C-alpha positions as a printed NumPy array, in Angstrom:
array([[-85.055,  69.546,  40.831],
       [-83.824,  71.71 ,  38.169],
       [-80.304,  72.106,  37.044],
       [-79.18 ,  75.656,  36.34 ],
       [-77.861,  76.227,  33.009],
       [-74.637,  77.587,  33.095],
       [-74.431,  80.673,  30.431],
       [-71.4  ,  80.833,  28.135],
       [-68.622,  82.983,  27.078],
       [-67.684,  83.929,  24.853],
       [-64.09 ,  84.11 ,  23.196],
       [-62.102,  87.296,  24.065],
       [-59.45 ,  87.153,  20.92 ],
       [-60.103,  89.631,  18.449],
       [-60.324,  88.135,  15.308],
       [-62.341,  85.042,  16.916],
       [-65.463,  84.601,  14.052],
       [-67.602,  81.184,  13.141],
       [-67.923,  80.953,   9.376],
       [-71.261,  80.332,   9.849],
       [-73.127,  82.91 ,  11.654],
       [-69.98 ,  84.996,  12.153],
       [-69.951,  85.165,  16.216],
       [-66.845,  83.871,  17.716],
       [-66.442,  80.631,  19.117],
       [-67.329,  79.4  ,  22.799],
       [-64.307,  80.338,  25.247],
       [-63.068,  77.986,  27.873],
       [-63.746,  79.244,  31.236],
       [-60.697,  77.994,  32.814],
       [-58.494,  79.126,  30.748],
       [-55.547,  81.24 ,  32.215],
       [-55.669,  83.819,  29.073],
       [-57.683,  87.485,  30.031],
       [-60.209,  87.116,  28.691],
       [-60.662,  83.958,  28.21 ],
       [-60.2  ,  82.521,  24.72 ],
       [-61.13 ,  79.269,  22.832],
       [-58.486,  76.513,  22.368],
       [-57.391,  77.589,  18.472],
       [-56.762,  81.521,  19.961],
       [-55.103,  80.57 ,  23.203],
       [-52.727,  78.694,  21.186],
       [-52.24 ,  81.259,  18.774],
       [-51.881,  84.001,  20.978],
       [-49.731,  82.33 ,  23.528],
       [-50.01 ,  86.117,  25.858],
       [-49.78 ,  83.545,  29.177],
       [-48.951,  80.213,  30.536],
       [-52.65 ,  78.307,  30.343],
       [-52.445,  74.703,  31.774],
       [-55.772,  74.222,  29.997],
       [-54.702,  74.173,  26.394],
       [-51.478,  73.536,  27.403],
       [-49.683,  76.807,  26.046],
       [-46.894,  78.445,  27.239],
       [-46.176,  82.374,  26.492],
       [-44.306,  83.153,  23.833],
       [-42.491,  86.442,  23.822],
       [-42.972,  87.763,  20.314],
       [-46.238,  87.95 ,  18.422],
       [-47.654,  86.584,  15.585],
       [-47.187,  88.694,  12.475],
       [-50.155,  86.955,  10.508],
       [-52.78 ,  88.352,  13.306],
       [-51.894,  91.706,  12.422],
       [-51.846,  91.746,   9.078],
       [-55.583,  90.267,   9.237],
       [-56.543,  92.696,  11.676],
       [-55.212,  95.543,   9.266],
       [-57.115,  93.906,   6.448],
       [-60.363,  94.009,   8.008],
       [-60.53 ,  97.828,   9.158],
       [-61.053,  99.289,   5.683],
       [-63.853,  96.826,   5.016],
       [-65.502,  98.193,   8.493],
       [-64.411, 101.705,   8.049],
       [-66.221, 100.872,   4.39 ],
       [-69.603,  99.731,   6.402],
       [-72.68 , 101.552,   7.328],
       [-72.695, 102.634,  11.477],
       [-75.278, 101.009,  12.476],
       [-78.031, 103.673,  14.115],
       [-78.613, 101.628,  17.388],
       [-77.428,  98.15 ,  18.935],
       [-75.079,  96.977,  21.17 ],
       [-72.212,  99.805,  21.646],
       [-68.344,  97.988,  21.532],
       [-65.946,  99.232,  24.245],
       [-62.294,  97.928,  24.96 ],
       [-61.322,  95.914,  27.613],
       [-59.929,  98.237,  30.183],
       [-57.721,  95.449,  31.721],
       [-53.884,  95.992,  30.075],
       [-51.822,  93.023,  28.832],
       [-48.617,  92.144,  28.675],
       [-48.598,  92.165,  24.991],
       [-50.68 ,  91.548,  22.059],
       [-52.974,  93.307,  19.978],
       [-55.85 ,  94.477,  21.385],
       [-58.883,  92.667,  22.314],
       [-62.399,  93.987,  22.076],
       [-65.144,  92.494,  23.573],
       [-68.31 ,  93.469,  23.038],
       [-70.753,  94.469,  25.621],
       [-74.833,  94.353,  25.48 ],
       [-76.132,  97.492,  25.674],
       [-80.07 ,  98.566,  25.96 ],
       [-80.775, 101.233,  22.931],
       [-80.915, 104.9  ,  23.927],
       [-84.329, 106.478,  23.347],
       [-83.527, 109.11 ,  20.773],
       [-85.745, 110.68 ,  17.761],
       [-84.765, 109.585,  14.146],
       [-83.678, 113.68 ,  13.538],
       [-81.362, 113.033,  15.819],
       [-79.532, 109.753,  14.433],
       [-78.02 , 111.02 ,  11.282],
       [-75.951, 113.502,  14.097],
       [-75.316, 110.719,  16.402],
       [-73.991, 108.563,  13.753],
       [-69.932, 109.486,  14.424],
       [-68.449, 106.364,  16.342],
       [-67.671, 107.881,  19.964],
       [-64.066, 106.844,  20.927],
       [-64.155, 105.631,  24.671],
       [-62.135, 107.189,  27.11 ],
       [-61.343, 103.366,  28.426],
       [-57.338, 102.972,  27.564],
       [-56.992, 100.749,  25.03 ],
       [-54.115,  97.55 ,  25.266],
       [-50.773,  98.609,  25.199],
       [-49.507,  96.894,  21.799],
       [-45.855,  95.667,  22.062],
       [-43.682,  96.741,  19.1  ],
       [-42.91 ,  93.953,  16.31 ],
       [-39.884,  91.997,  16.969],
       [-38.05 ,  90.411,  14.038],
       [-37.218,  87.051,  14.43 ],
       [-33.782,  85.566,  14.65 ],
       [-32.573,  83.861,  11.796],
       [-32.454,  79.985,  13.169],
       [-29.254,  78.106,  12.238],
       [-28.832,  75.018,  10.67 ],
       [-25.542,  73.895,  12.339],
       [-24.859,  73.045,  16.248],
       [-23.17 ,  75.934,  17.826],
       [-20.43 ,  75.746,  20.427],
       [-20.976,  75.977,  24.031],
       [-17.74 ,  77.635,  24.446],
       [-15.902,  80.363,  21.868],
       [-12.4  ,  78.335,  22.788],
       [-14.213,  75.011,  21.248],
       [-11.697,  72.762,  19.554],
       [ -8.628,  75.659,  20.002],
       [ -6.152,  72.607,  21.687],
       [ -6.579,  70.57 ,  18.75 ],
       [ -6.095,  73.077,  16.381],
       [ -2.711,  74.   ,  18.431],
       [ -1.491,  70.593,  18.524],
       [ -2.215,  70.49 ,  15.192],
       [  0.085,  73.187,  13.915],
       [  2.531,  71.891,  16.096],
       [  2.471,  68.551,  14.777],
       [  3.045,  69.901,  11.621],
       [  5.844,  71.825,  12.214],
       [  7.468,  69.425,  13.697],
       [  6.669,  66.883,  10.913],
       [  8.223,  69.178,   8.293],
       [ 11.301,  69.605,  10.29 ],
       [ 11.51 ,  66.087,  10.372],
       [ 11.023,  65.426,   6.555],
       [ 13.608,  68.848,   5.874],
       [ 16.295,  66.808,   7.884],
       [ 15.321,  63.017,   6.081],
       [ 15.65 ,  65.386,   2.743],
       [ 18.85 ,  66.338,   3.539],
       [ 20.   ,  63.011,   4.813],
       [ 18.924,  61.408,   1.439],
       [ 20.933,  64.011,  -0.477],
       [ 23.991,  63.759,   1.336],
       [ 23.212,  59.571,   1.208],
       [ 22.925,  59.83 ,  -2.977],
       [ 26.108,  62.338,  -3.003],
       [ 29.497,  60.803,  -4.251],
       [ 33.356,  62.284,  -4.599],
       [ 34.352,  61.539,  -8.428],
       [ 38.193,  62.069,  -9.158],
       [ 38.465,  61.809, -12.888],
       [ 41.821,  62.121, -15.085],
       [ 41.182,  63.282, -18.815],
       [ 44.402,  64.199, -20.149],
       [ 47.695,  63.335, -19.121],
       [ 49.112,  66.795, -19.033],
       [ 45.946,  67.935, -17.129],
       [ 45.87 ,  67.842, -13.045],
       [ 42.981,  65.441, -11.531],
       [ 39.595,  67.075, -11.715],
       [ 37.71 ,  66.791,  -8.476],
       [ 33.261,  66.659,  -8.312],
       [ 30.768,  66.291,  -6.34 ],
       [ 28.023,  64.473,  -7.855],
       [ 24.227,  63.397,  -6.684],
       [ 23.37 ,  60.21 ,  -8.145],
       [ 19.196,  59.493,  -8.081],
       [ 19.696,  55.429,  -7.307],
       [ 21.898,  55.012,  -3.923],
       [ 24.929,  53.155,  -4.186],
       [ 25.251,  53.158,  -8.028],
       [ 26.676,  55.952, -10.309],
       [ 26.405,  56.243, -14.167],
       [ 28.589,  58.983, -15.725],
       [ 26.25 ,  59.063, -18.378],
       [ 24.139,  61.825, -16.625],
       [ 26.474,  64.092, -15.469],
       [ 27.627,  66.454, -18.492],
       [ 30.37 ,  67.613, -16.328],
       [ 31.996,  64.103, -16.872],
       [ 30.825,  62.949, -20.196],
       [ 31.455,  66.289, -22.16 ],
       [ 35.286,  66.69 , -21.423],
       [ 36.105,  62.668, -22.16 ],
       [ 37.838,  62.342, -25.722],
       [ 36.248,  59.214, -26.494],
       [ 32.635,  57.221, -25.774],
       [ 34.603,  55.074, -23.522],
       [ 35.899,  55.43 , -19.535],
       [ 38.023,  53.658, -17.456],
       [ 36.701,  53.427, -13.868],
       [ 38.662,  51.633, -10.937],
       [ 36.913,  48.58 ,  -9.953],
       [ 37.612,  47.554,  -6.309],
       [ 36.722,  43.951,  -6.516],
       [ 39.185,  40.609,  -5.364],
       [ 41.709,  42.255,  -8.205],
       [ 41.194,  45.657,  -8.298],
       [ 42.549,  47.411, -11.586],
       [ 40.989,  49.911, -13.949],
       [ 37.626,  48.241, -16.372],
       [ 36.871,  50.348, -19.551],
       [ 33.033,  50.311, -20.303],
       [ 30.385,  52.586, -22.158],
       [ 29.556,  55.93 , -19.807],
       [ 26.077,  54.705, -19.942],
       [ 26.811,  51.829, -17.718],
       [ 26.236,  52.094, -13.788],
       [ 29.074,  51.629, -11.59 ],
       [ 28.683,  50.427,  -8.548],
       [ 29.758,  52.167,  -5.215],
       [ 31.198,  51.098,  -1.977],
       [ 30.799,  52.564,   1.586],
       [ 33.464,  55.039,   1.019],
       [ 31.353,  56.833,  -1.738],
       [ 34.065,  57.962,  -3.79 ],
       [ 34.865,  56.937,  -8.026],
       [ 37.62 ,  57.026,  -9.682],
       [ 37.379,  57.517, -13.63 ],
       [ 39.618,  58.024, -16.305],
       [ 39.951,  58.248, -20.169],
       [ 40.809,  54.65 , -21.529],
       [ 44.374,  55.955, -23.356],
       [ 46.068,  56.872, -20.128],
       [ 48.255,  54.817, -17.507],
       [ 48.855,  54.744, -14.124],
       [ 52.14 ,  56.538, -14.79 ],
       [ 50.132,  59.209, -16.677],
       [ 47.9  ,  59.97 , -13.501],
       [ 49.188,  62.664, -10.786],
       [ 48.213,  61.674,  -7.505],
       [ 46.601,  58.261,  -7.996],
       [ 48.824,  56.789,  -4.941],
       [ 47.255,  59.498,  -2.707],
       [ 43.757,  58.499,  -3.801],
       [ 44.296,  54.845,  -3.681],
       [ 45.63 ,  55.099,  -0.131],
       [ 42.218,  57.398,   0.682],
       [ 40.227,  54.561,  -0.745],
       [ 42.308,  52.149,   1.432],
       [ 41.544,  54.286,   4.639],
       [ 37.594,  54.224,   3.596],
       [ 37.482,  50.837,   2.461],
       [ 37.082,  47.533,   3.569],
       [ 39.863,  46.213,   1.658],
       [ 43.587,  47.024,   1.563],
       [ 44.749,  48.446,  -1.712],
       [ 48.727,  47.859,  -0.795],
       [ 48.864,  44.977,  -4.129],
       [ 47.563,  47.299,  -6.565],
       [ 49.874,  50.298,  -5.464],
       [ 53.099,  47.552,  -5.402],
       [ 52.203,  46.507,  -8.942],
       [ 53.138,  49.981, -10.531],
       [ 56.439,  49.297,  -9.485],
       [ 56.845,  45.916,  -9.694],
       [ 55.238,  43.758, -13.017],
       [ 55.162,  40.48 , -10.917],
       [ 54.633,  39.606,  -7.358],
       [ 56.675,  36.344,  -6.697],
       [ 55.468,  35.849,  -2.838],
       [ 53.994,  37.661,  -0.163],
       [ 52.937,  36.927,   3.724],
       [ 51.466,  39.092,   5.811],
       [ 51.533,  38.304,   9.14 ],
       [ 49.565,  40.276,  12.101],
       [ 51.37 ,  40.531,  15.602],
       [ 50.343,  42.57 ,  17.925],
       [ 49.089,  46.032,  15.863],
       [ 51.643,  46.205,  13.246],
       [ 51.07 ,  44.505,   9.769],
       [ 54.671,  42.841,   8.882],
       [ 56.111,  41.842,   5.617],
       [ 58.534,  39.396,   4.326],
       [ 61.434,  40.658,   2.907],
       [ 60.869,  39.664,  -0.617],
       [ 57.936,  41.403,  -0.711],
       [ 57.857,  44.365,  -3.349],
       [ 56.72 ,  47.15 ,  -0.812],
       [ 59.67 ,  45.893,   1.621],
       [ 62.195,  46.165,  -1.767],
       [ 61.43 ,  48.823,  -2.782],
       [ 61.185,  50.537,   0.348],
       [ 64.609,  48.949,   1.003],
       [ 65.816,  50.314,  -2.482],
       [ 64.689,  54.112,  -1.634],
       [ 66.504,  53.695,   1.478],
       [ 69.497,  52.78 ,  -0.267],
       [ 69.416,  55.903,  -2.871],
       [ 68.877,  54.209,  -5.62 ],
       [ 65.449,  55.284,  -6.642],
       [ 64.324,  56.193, -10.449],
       [ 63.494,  59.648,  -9.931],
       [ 60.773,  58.646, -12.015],
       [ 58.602,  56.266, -10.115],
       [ 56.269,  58.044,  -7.778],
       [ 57.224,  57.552,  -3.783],
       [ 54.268,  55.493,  -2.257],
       [ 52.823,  56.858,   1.186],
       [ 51.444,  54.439,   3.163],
       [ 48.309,  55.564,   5.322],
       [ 48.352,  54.569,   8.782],
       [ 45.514,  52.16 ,   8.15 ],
       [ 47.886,  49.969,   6.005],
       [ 50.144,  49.634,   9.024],
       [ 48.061,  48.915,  11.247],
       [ 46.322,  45.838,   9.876],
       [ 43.433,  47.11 ,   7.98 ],
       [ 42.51 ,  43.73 ,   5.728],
       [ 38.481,  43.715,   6.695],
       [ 39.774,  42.235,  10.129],
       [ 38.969,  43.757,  13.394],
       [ 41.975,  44.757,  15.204],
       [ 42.699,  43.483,  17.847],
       [ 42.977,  46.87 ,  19.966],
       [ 38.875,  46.338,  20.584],
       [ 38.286,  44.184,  23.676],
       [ 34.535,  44.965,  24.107],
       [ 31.57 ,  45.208,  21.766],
       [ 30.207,  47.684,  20.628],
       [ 33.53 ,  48.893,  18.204],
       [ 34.589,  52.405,  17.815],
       [ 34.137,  53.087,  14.394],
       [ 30.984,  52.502,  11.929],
       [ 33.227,  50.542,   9.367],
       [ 34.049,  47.885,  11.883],
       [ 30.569,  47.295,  13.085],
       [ 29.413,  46.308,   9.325],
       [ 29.979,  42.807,   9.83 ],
       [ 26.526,  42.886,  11.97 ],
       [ 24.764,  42.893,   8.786],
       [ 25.656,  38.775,   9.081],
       [ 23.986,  38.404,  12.2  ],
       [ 20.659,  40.766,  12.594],
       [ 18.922,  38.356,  10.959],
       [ 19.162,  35.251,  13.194],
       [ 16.797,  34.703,  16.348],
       [ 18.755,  31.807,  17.999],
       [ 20.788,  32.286,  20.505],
       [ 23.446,  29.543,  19.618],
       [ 23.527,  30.963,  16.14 ],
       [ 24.244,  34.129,  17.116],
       [ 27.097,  33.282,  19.456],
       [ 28.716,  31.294,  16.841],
       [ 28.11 ,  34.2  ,  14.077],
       [ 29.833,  36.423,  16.467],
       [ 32.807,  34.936,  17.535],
       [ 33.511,  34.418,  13.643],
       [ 32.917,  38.306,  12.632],
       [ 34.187,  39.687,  16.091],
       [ 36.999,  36.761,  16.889],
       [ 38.153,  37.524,  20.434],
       [ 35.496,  39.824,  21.756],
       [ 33.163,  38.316,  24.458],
       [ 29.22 ,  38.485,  23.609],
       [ 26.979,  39.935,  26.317],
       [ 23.659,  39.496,  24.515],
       [ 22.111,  42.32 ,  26.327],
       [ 24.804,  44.789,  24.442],
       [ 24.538,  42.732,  21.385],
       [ 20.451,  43.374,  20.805],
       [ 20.937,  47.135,  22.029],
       [ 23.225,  47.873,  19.376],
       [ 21.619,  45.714,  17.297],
       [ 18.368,  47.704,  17.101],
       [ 20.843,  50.849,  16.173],
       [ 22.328,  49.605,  13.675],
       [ 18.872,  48.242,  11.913],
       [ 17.388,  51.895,  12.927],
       [ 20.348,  53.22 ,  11.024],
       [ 20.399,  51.132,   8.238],
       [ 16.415,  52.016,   7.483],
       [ 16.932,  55.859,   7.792],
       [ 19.59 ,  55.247,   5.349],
       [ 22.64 ,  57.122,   7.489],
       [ 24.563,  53.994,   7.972],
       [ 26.302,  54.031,   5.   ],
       [ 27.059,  57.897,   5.243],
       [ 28.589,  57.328,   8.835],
       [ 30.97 ,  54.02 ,   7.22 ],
       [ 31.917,  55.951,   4.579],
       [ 33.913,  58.209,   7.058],
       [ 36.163,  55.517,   8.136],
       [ 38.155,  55.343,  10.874],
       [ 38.108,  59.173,  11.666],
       [ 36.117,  61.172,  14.372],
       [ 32.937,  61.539,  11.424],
       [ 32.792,  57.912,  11.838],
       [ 32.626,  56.959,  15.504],
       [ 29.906,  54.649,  16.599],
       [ 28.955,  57.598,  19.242],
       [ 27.749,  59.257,  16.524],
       [ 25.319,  56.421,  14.86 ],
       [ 24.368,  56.121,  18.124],
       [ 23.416,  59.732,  18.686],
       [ 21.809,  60.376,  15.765],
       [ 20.061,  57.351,  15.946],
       [ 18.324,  58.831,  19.879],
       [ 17.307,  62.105,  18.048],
       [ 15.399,  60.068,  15.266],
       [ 13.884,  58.662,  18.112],
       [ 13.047,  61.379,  20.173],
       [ 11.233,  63.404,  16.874],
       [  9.012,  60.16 ,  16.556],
       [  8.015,  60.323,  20.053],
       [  7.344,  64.061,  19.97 ],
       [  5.484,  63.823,  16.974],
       [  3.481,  60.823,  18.453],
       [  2.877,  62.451,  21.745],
       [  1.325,  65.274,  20.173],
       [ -1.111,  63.148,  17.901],
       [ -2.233,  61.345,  20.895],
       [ -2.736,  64.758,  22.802],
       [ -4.738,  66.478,  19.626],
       [ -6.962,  62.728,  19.592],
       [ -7.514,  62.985,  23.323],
       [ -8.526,  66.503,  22.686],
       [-10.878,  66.431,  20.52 ],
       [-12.685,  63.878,  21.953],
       [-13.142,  65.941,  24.989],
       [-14.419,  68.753,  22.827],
       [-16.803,  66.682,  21.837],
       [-18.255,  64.976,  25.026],
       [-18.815,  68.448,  26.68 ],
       [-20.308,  69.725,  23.3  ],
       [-22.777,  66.748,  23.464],
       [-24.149,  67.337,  27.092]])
């Protein structure tokens, strides 16, 4: 039996060549490219999808194919035409795309005279269309980055973002403000006895201390390189030191400075700015204003009934308000005006107006800072009863207004608020308030971090699929 030889075929790409004998290489029947090619052309070419080589079309061409096709015509067009052999003709089936592919077809010499060749040398174009060559396409520029599925990619974060940054500048503008008006003290300061008070407004860089030193406006008009500044301590009286030293500064936020060579008889208006310190204070400043009348205070009792603050009748207030009564006053003593704070009992004692907790004013709810610190129940009880005698303790109240207090005491406002004294500036309500606001800004300004996060991470799982 004897087994027919199957006959090759040739590969159909152009610029197909052995570098041995120069024929092209041995095409793969099956293969889905027309004509067929061998597996190094179908590859390269890519015209169709060919489950042989495993190629799938690609839909621009190869630039490097043409340019060698190019290179080899003027070698050809170079070469002698060959006076008889095998006649090439195009393929006459079109493709899609790609250059075009010749395939050369065996062809019996034509019986012609050797007078005649020299005339029959001209190359004969076919009529046979040739391949319809699709135009060059440049290829896009590939990117070296992930792109976005969508244009809007990462837009809610980058809102949320400005957002939270507009609302964390508000929020530092208003704790810049609250810091200046914090480090800002009244100064009243006498320099001459003719002269009238001199009233400032100073901002001090370390809170709760003041050092006339570095304010010109103070040190430059003072005759000497001391000052006299009323010091409110358990005897409170006037203390000459160097302006270079600090002075410390209650609640009230307001100094009182004078040049050492004057007297409390020299100063206009010192009783009006002792009873203001009285009002803002803690402590009553009724002995010092009694002692520039009277050089010694034999006895006095002060007895609270009720919400009056009674005095004995040899006290020197109670003389010598007895004595003005009486017309006999020295036209040159200065007429005392007591504040309404002095008569109503205002000797760091609560008054016993308040029934309930929390107080009205700032300056009477100071005497928490004795009790924030202790975790026991018992201790707090008895802590309480001793700052706040005769107000009942409902521990649910206590750790409410508790937590305000410490709130205000760390933004640095409580201070400010005390400082008003009894007087609508200084209401609890107000601590309180400002206190919720804080509150609600750090919420806002949370809420919109966590909704940027959340955001963004979004972004990112639907960029990843």
């Amino acid at each position: 039996m004897s087994v027919k030889k199957v006959q090759s075929v040739l590969c159909g790409a152009a610029n197909c060549k052995k570098s041995t004998n120069g024929q092209p290489r041995t095409a793969n029947r099956d293969c889905d490219q027309a004509p067929p090619c061998c597996s190094q052309c179908c590859k390269t070419l890519a015209l169709n999808d060919c489950r042989v080589h495993h190629v799938t079309a690609q839909s621009t061409l190869l630039t490097a194919m043409e340019s060698s096709s190019d290179a080899q015509a003027p070698q050809e067009a170079a070469a002698p035409t060959p006076i008889a052999g095998p006649t090439v003709a195009p393929l006459s089936t079109p493709l899609s795309c790609g250059p075009t592919v010749v395939v050369p077809v065996a062809t019996p010499a034509p019986s012609i005279s050797p007078a005649l060749t020299i005339a029959t040398s001209t190359p004969v174009v076919s009529p046979v269309p040739a391949i319809i060559l699709r135009p060059a396409v440049m290829p896009v520029a590939t990117r070296s980055y992930a792109r976005p599925l969508s244009n809007h990619y990462a837009q809610a974060w980058v809102d949320a973002h400005s957002r939270l940054q507009s609302v964390a500048k508000e929020l530092d503008a208003d704790r810049e403000v609250a810091n200046i008006i914090e480090n800002t003290y009244h100064v009243v300061v006498w320099f001459s006895a003719s002269a009238p008070r001199e009233r400032f407004c100073l901002r001090t860089t370390t809170r709760g201390i003041f050092v006339p030193a570095n304010h010109n406006v103070v040190t430059s008009l003072l005759p000497g390189d001391l000052i006299s500044f009323f010091c409110e301590d358990n005897i409170p009286g006037w203390v000459k030191q160097a302006p270079d030293m600090p002075i410390m500064v209650n609640a009230h936020k307001r100094v009182l400075l004078r040049a050492p060579g004057l007297t409390d008889f020299d100063l206009e208006g010192l009783s009006d700015e002792l009873n203001l310190l009285s009002t803002l204070g803690k402590r009553s400043l009724q002995e010092h204003t009694s002692l520039l009348h009277v050089t010694s205070l034999k006895r006095r009792r002060v007895t609270i009934a009720g919400h009056s603050l009674q005095l004995s009748s040899s006290s020197p207030i109670a003389s010598t308000s007895s004595g003005m009564s009486s017309g006999h006053t020295s036209p040159a003593t200065p007429l005392l005006h007591t504040s309404p704070s002095m008569s109503s009992g205002s000797l760091s004692l609560v008054s016993l107006e308040h029934k309930k907790f929390p107080l009205k004013y700032v300056c009477n709810m100071l005497p928490l800072d004795h009790i924030v610190g202790l975790s026991s129940s018992g201790d707090i009880a008895g802590q309480f009863q001793i700052h706040f005698p005769g107000i009942p303790l409902k521990i649910k109240t206590y750790y409410k207004h508790r937590a305000y207090y410490l709130q205000a005491k760390r933004a640095g406002f409580l201070s400010e608020l005390a400082g008003f004294g009894q007087s609508e500036a200084g209401l609890w309500s107000r601590l309180t308030e400002r206190c919720k606001k804080q509150l609600e800004q750090e919420k806002q300004i949370s809420n919109i971090s966590n909704e940027a996060a959340f955001t963004f991470k979004i972004s990112n799982n639907v960029s990843s699929f």
